[in-house]
PDB file of C-alpha atoms in Angstrom:
ATOM      1  CA  MET A 654     -34.666 -26.608  34.270  1.00 87.00           C
ATOM      2  CA  GLU A 655     -36.356 -23.279  34.794  1.00 93.00           C
ATOM      3  CA  ASN A 656     -35.167 -21.402  31.656  1.00 96.00           C
ATOM      4  CA  GLY A 657     -33.096 -23.355  29.208  1.00 95.00           C
ATOM      5  CA  LEU A 658     -32.620 -24.989  25.887  1.00 94.00           C
ATOM      6  CA  VAL A 659     -32.226 -28.556  24.719  1.00 91.00           C
ATOM      7  CA  LEU A 660     -30.432 -28.754  21.361  1.00 91.00           C
ATOM      8  CA  LEU A 661     -30.553 -31.987  19.405  1.00 89.00           C
ATOM      9  CA  LEU A 662     -27.834 -32.244  16.784  1.00 89.00           C
ATOM     10  CA  GLY A 663     -28.401 -34.701  13.989  1.00 87.00           C
ATOM     11  CA  THR A 664     -29.669 -34.327  10.447  1.00 86.00           C
ATOM     12  CA  GLY A 665     -30.637 -30.794  11.446  1.00 87.00           C
ATOM     13  CA  VAL A 666     -30.830 -28.769  14.648  1.00 88.00           C
ATOM     14  CA  GLY A 667     -33.938 -29.242  16.736  1.00 86.00           C
ATOM     15  CA  GLY A 668     -34.612 -27.938  20.148  1.00 87.00           C
ATOM     16  CA  GLY A 669     -36.839 -27.636  23.105  1.00 89.00           C
ATOM     17  CA  ILE A 670     -37.133 -24.240  24.730  1.00 92.00           C
ATOM     18  CA  VAL A 671     -38.050 -24.317  28.405  1.00 94.00           C
ATOM     19  CA  LEU A 672     -39.373 -21.064  29.865  1.00 95.00           C
ATOM     20  CA  ASN A 673     -40.514 -20.769  33.470  1.00 95.00           C
ATOM     21  CA  GLY A 674     -40.222 -24.538  33.863  1.00 94.00           C
ATOM     22  CA  GLN A 675     -42.549 -25.278  30.929  1.00 93.00           C
ATOM     23  CA  LEU A 676     -41.826 -26.454  27.401  1.00 90.00           C
ATOM     24  CA  HIS A 677     -42.582 -23.500  25.129  1.00 91.00           C
ATOM     25  CA  GLN A 678     -44.412 -24.683  22.028  1.00 88.00           C
ATOM     26  CA  GLY A 679     -45.254 -21.371  20.407  1.00 86.00           C
ATOM     27  CA  SER A 680     -48.444 -20.094  18.777  1.00 92.00           C
ATOM     28  CA  HIS A 681     -48.197 -22.622  15.942  1.00 91.00           C
ATOM     29  CA  PHE A 682     -46.383 -25.421  17.820  1.00 86.00           C
ATOM     30  CA  GLN A 683     -43.158 -24.634  15.947  1.00 84.00           C
ATOM     31  CA  ALA A 684     -40.955 -23.309  18.754  1.00 84.00           C
ATOM     32  CA  GLY A 685     -37.574 -25.023  18.650  1.00 85.00           C
ATOM     33  CA  GLU A 686     -37.391 -25.451  14.863  1.00 86.00           C
ATOM     34  CA  LEU A 687     -33.897 -24.014  14.982  1.00 86.00           C
ATOM     35  CA  SER A 688     -32.770 -25.586  11.729  1.00 84.00           C
ATOM     36  CA  TYR A 689     -34.452 -22.752   9.883  1.00 85.00           C
ATOM     37  CA  MET A 690     -32.472 -19.937  11.526  1.00 81.00           C
ATOM     38  CA  PHE A 691     -30.395 -18.104   8.924  1.00 78.00           C
ATOM     39  CA  ALA A 692     -26.664 -18.042   9.517  1.00 74.00           C
ATOM     40  CA  ALA A 693     -26.333 -14.651   7.784  1.00 67.00           C
ATOM     41  CA  SER A 694     -28.904 -12.159   6.609  1.00 62.00           C
ATOM     42  CA  ARG A 695     -27.429 -11.710   3.126  1.00 66.00           C
ATOM     43  CA  ASP A 696     -27.727 -15.335   2.058  1.00 70.00           C
ATOM     44  CA  MET A 697     -31.248 -16.522   2.773  1.00 70.00           C
ATOM     45  CA  THR A 698     -30.932 -19.917   1.148  1.00 75.00           C
ATOM     46  CA  LEU A 699     -31.574 -23.301   2.700  1.00 75.00           C
ATOM     47  CA  GLU A 700     -27.841 -24.018   2.498  1.00 75.00           C
ATOM     48  CA  ASN A 701     -27.170 -21.080   4.807  1.00 73.00           C
ATOM     49  CA  THR A 702     -29.557 -22.173   7.548  1.00 79.00           C
ATOM     50  CA  MET A 703     -28.368 -23.526  10.867  1.00 82.00           C
ATOM     51  CA  GLY A 704     -30.001 -26.814   9.935  1.00 81.00           C
ATOM     52  CA  ARG A 705     -27.307 -27.273   7.306  1.00 83.00           C
ATOM     53  CA  ARG A 706     -24.427 -25.495   9.030  1.00 83.00           C
ATOM     54  CA  GLY A 707     -25.203 -27.040  12.414  1.00 86.00           C
ATOM     55  CA  SER A 708     -26.028 -30.501  11.063  1.00 88.00           C
ATOM     56  CA  ALA A 709     -23.890 -33.252  12.547  1.00 88.00           C
ATOM     57  CA  VAL A 710     -24.676 -35.385   9.485  1.00 89.00           C
ATOM     58  CA  VAL A 711     -23.476 -32.669   7.073  1.00 89.00           C
ATOM     59  CA  PHE A 712     -20.331 -32.177   9.191  1.00 90.00           C
ATOM     60  CA  VAL A 713     -19.559 -35.928   9.125  1.00 90.00           C
ATOM     61  CA  ASN A 714     -20.205 -36.216   5.380  1.00 91.00           C
ATOM     62  CA  LYS A 715     -17.992 -33.227   4.537  1.00 91.00           C
ATOM     63  CA  SER A 716     -15.268 -34.541   6.833  1.00 91.00           C
ATOM     64  CA  ARG A 717     -15.406 -38.019   5.301  1.00 91.00           C
ATOM     65  CA  GLU A 718     -14.998 -36.388   1.894  1.00 91.00           C
ATOM     66  CA  LEU A 719     -11.976 -34.372   3.110  1.00 90.00           C
ATOM     67  CA  LEU A 720     -10.461 -37.563   4.528  1.00 90.00           C
ATOM     68  CA  GLY A 721     -11.086 -39.479   1.301  1.00 89.00           C
ATOM     69  CA  LEU A 722     -13.438 -41.935   3.003  1.00 89.00           C
ATOM     70  CA  ALA A 723     -16.475 -43.657   1.557  1.00 89.00           C
ATOM     71  CA  PRO A 724     -19.898 -42.688   2.970  1.00 86.00           C
ATOM     72  CA  GLY A 725     -20.514 -44.033   6.467  1.00 84.00           C
ATOM     73  CA  ASP A 726     -20.849 -43.080  10.099  1.00 82.00           C
ATOM     74  CA  GLY A 727     -18.764 -40.617  12.061  1.00 84.00           C
ATOM     75  CA  GLU A 728     -16.407 -43.020  13.863  1.00 84.00           C
ATOM     76  CA  GLU A 729     -13.430 -42.451  11.553  1.00 87.00           C
ATOM     77  CA  VAL A 730     -14.061 -38.698  11.473  1.00 87.00           C
ATOM     78  CA  LEU A 731     -14.046 -38.464  15.251  1.00 85.00           C
ATOM     79  CA  GLN A 732     -10.908 -40.578  15.403  1.00 85.00           C
ATOM     80  CA  ALA A 733      -9.223 -38.195  12.968  1.00 86.00           C
ATOM     81  CA  LEU A 734     -10.318 -35.256  15.136  1.00 86.00           C
ATOM     82  CA  GLU A 735      -8.940 -36.864  18.287  1.00 84.00           C
ATOM     83  CA  GLU A 736      -5.609 -37.477  16.536  1.00 84.00           C
ATOM     84  CA  ARG A 737      -5.636 -33.922  15.117  1.00 78.00           C
ATOM     85  CA  GLY A 738      -4.233 -35.428  11.947  1.00 73.00           C
ATOM     86  CA  ASN A 739      -6.131 -33.383   9.408  1.00 83.00           C
ATOM     87  CA  PRO A 740      -6.196 -29.584   9.812  1.00 89.00           C
ATOM     88  CA  LYS A 741      -9.073 -29.209   7.330  1.00 89.00           C
ATOM     89  CA  VAL A 742     -11.293 -31.569   9.331  1.00 90.00           C
ATOM     90  CA  THR A 743     -10.275 -29.815  12.562  1.00 92.00           C
ATOM     91  CA  ALA A 744     -11.199 -26.442  11.014  1.00 92.00           C
ATOM     92  CA  LEU A 745     -14.533 -27.852   9.806  1.00 93.00           C
ATOM     93  CA  PHE A 746     -15.284 -29.156  13.315  1.00 93.00           C
ATOM     94  CA  GLU A 747     -14.386 -25.811  14.872  1.00 94.00           C
ATOM     95  CA  GLN A 748     -16.731 -24.034  12.430  1.00 92.00           C
ATOM     96  CA  PHE A 749     -19.475 -26.563  13.255  1.00 92.00           C
ATOM     97  CA  CYS A 750     -19.041 -25.815  16.982  1.00 94.00           C
ATOM     98  CA  GLN A 751     -18.968 -22.069  16.274  1.00 93.00           C
ATOM     99  CA  ASP A 752     -22.243 -22.273  14.367  1.00 91.00           C
ATOM    100  CA  ILE A 753     -23.867 -24.144  17.265  1.00 93.00           C
ATOM    101  CA  VAL A 754     -22.594 -21.485  19.664  1.00 93.00           C
ATOM    102  CA  TYR A 755     -24.191 -18.787  17.501  1.00 91.00           C
ATOM    103  CA  ILE A 756     -27.546 -20.485  18.112  1.00 91.00           C
ATOM    104  CA  VAL A 757     -26.849 -20.688  21.840  1.00 93.00           C
ATOM    105  CA  HIS A 758     -25.766 -17.041  21.972  1.00 91.00           C
ATOM    106  CA  THR A 759     -28.792 -15.789  20.032  1.00 90.00           C
ATOM    107  CA  LEU A 760     -31.238 -17.629  22.255  1.00 92.00           C
ATOM    108  CA  GLN A 761     -29.370 -16.750  25.436  1.00 92.00           C
ATOM    109  CA  ILE A 762     -29.577 -13.029  24.744  1.00 90.00           C
ATOM    110  CA  SER A 763     -33.157 -13.280  23.427  1.00 91.00           C
ATOM    111  CA  LEU A 764     -34.661 -15.420  26.182  1.00 93.00           C
ATOM    112  CA  ASP A 765     -32.275 -14.963  29.131  1.00 93.00           C
ATOM    113  CA  LEU A 766     -31.560 -18.682  29.408  1.00 94.00           C
ATOM    114  CA  ASP A 767     -29.316 -20.101  32.077  1.00 93.00           C
ATOM    115  CA  ARG A 768     -28.660 -23.571  30.703  1.00 96.00           C
ATOM    116  CA  VAL A 769     -28.302 -25.430  27.410  1.00 96.00           C
ATOM    117  CA  ILE A 770     -27.926 -29.167  27.035  1.00 95.00           C
ATOM    118  CA  PHE A 771     -27.104 -31.165  23.932  1.00 94.00           C
ATOM    119  CA  GLY A 772     -28.449 -34.434  22.610  1.00 90.00           C
ATOM    120  CA  GLY A 773     -28.303 -36.350  19.367  1.00 85.00           C
ATOM    121  CA  GLY A 774     -25.851 -39.021  18.239  1.00 83.00           C
ATOM    122  CA  ILE A 775     -22.828 -36.752  18.134  1.00 86.00           C
ATOM    123  CA  SER A 776     -23.431 -35.678  21.741  1.00 85.00           C
ATOM    124  CA  ALA A 777     -21.927 -38.998  22.884  1.00 82.00           C
ATOM    125  CA  GLN A 778     -18.524 -37.710  21.747  1.00 85.00           C
ATOM    126  CA  PRO A 779     -16.580 -35.843  24.462  1.00 85.00           C
ATOM    127  CA  LEU A 780     -15.045 -33.647  21.749  1.00 90.00           C
ATOM    128  CA  LEU A 781     -18.424 -32.050  21.061  1.00 91.00           C
ATOM    129  CA  LEU A 782     -18.993 -30.637  24.531  1.00 94.00           C
ATOM    130  CA  GLU A 783     -15.354 -29.540  24.748  1.00 94.00           C
ATOM    131  CA  GLY A 784     -15.502 -27.870  21.313  1.00 95.00           C
ATOM    132  CA  ILE A 785     -18.749 -26.029  22.035  1.00 96.00           C
ATOM    133  CA  GLN A 786     -17.600 -24.904  25.483  1.00 97.00           C
ATOM    134  CA  ASN A 787     -14.320 -23.626  24.010  1.00 96.00           C
ATOM    135  CA  LYS A 788     -16.082 -21.637  21.277  1.00 96.00           C
ATOM    136  CA  TYR A 789     -18.569 -20.223  23.782  1.00 96.00           C
ATOM    137  CA  ASN A 790     -15.726 -19.141  26.064  1.00 96.00           C
ATOM    138  CA  GLU A 791     -13.882 -17.582  23.102  1.00 95.00           C
ATOM    139  CA  ILE A 792     -16.903 -15.408  22.301  1.00 93.00           C
ATOM    140  CA  ARG A 793     -17.237 -14.347  25.941  1.00 93.00           C
ATOM    141  CA  ASP A 794     -13.533 -13.486  26.067  1.00 94.00           C
ATOM    142  CA  ARG A 795     -13.535 -11.652  22.735  1.00 92.00           C
ATOM    143  CA  VAL A 796     -16.836  -9.759  22.984  1.00 91.00           C
ATOM    144  CA  GLU A 797     -16.594  -7.466  25.991  1.00 92.00           C
ATOM    145  CA  TRP A 798     -20.242  -6.331  25.981  1.00 91.00           C
ATOM    146  CA  PHE A 799     -21.438  -9.934  25.966  1.00 90.00           C
ATOM    147  CA  LYS A 800     -19.161 -10.889  28.850  1.00 92.00           C
ATOM    148  CA  ASN A 801     -20.165  -7.825  30.871  1.00 93.00           C
ATOM    149  CA  SER A 802     -23.902  -7.946  30.136  1.00 92.00           C
ATOM    150  CA  PHE A 803     -24.810 -11.632  30.298  1.00 92.00           C
ATOM    151  CA  GLU A 804     -24.072 -14.301  32.861  1.00 93.00           C
ATOM    152  CA  PRO A 805     -22.306 -17.379  31.487  1.00 95.00           C
ATOM    153  CA  ILE A 806     -24.703 -20.100  30.470  1.00 94.00           C
ATOM    154  CA  GLU A 807     -24.267 -23.642  31.786  1.00 96.00           C
ATOM    155  CA  ILE A 808     -23.478 -26.060  28.944  1.00 96.00           C
ATOM    156  CA  GLY A 809     -23.986 -29.803  29.322  1.00 95.00           C
ATOM    157  CA  LEU A 810     -25.325 -33.016  27.837  1.00 92.00           C
ATOM    158  CA  CYS A 811     -28.817 -34.518  27.824  1.00 89.00           C
ATOM    159  CA  LYS A 812     -29.383 -37.372  30.193  1.00 84.00           C
ATOM    160  CA  TYR A 813     -30.731 -39.473  27.325  1.00 78.00           C
ATOM    161  CA  GLY A 814     -28.215 -38.415  24.646  1.00 72.00           C
ATOM    162  CA  SER A 815     -29.162 -39.623  21.198  1.00 73.00           C
ATOM    163  CA  GLU A 816     -32.527 -40.940  22.439  1.00 76.00           C
ATOM    164  CA  ALA A 817     -33.695 -37.541  23.750  1.00 70.00           C
ATOM    165  CA  ASN A 818     -35.717 -36.621  20.665  1.00 68.00           C
ATOM    166  CA  LEU A 819     -37.522 -39.977  20.602  1.00 75.00           C
ATOM    167  CA  ILE A 820     -38.351 -39.801  24.302  1.00 78.00           C
ATOM    168  CA  GLY A 821     -39.649 -36.258  23.821  1.00 71.00           C
ATOM    169  CA  ALA A 822     -41.884 -37.336  20.939  1.00 74.00           C
ATOM    170  CA  VAL A 823     -43.328 -40.258  22.907  1.00 83.00           C
ATOM    171  CA  TYR A 824     -43.869 -38.010  25.931  1.00 76.00           C
ATOM    172  CA  GLN A 825     -45.897 -35.583  23.832  1.00 72.00           C
ATOM    173  CA  LEU A 826     -48.100 -38.434  22.603  1.00 78.00           C
ATOM    174  CA  LEU A 827     -48.610 -39.728  26.136  1.00 82.00           C
ATOM    175  CA  ILE A 828     -49.676 -36.393  27.625  1.00 78.00           C
ATOM    176  CA  GLU A 829     -52.149 -35.780  24.803  1.00 72.00           C
ATOM    177  CA  GLU A 830     -54.175 -38.862  25.741  1.00 62.00           C
TER     178      GLU A 830
END
């Protein structure tokens, strides 16, 4: 991709920012540490960072608690979402997707990106891409200046899904040699 973003959703929110066809690493090699973005300027605590609000692990754990389930993976949570059986879990998922879209929106308007792709374990779930696309479209429909000033961004999935972060780490080691 020429100008885009790779977002990996897992314990936190990591990313790779591609500008002019090159991975942007930043002055201190910290570009893409999106977990530390604040969700709101008034509450500058770790709990109000996108790493917590956009964490797939936090979403699954909160959902399991709402469903009365013991700690575990996200299979039962995603099943409950597909069945739309629990409105609280559905609302939590929609807020999770909204928080991810806030990251996308902020970087789109800051860096003029044309594409964002998602990886991480939760990216294997079709509901994720659908939920994020829906929330992105809602913002474009609701916020006239955004719709009129910025082209829609292409939203998709990483080719390597939940392995994307590991492949990226190995790649960095290989090119350093």
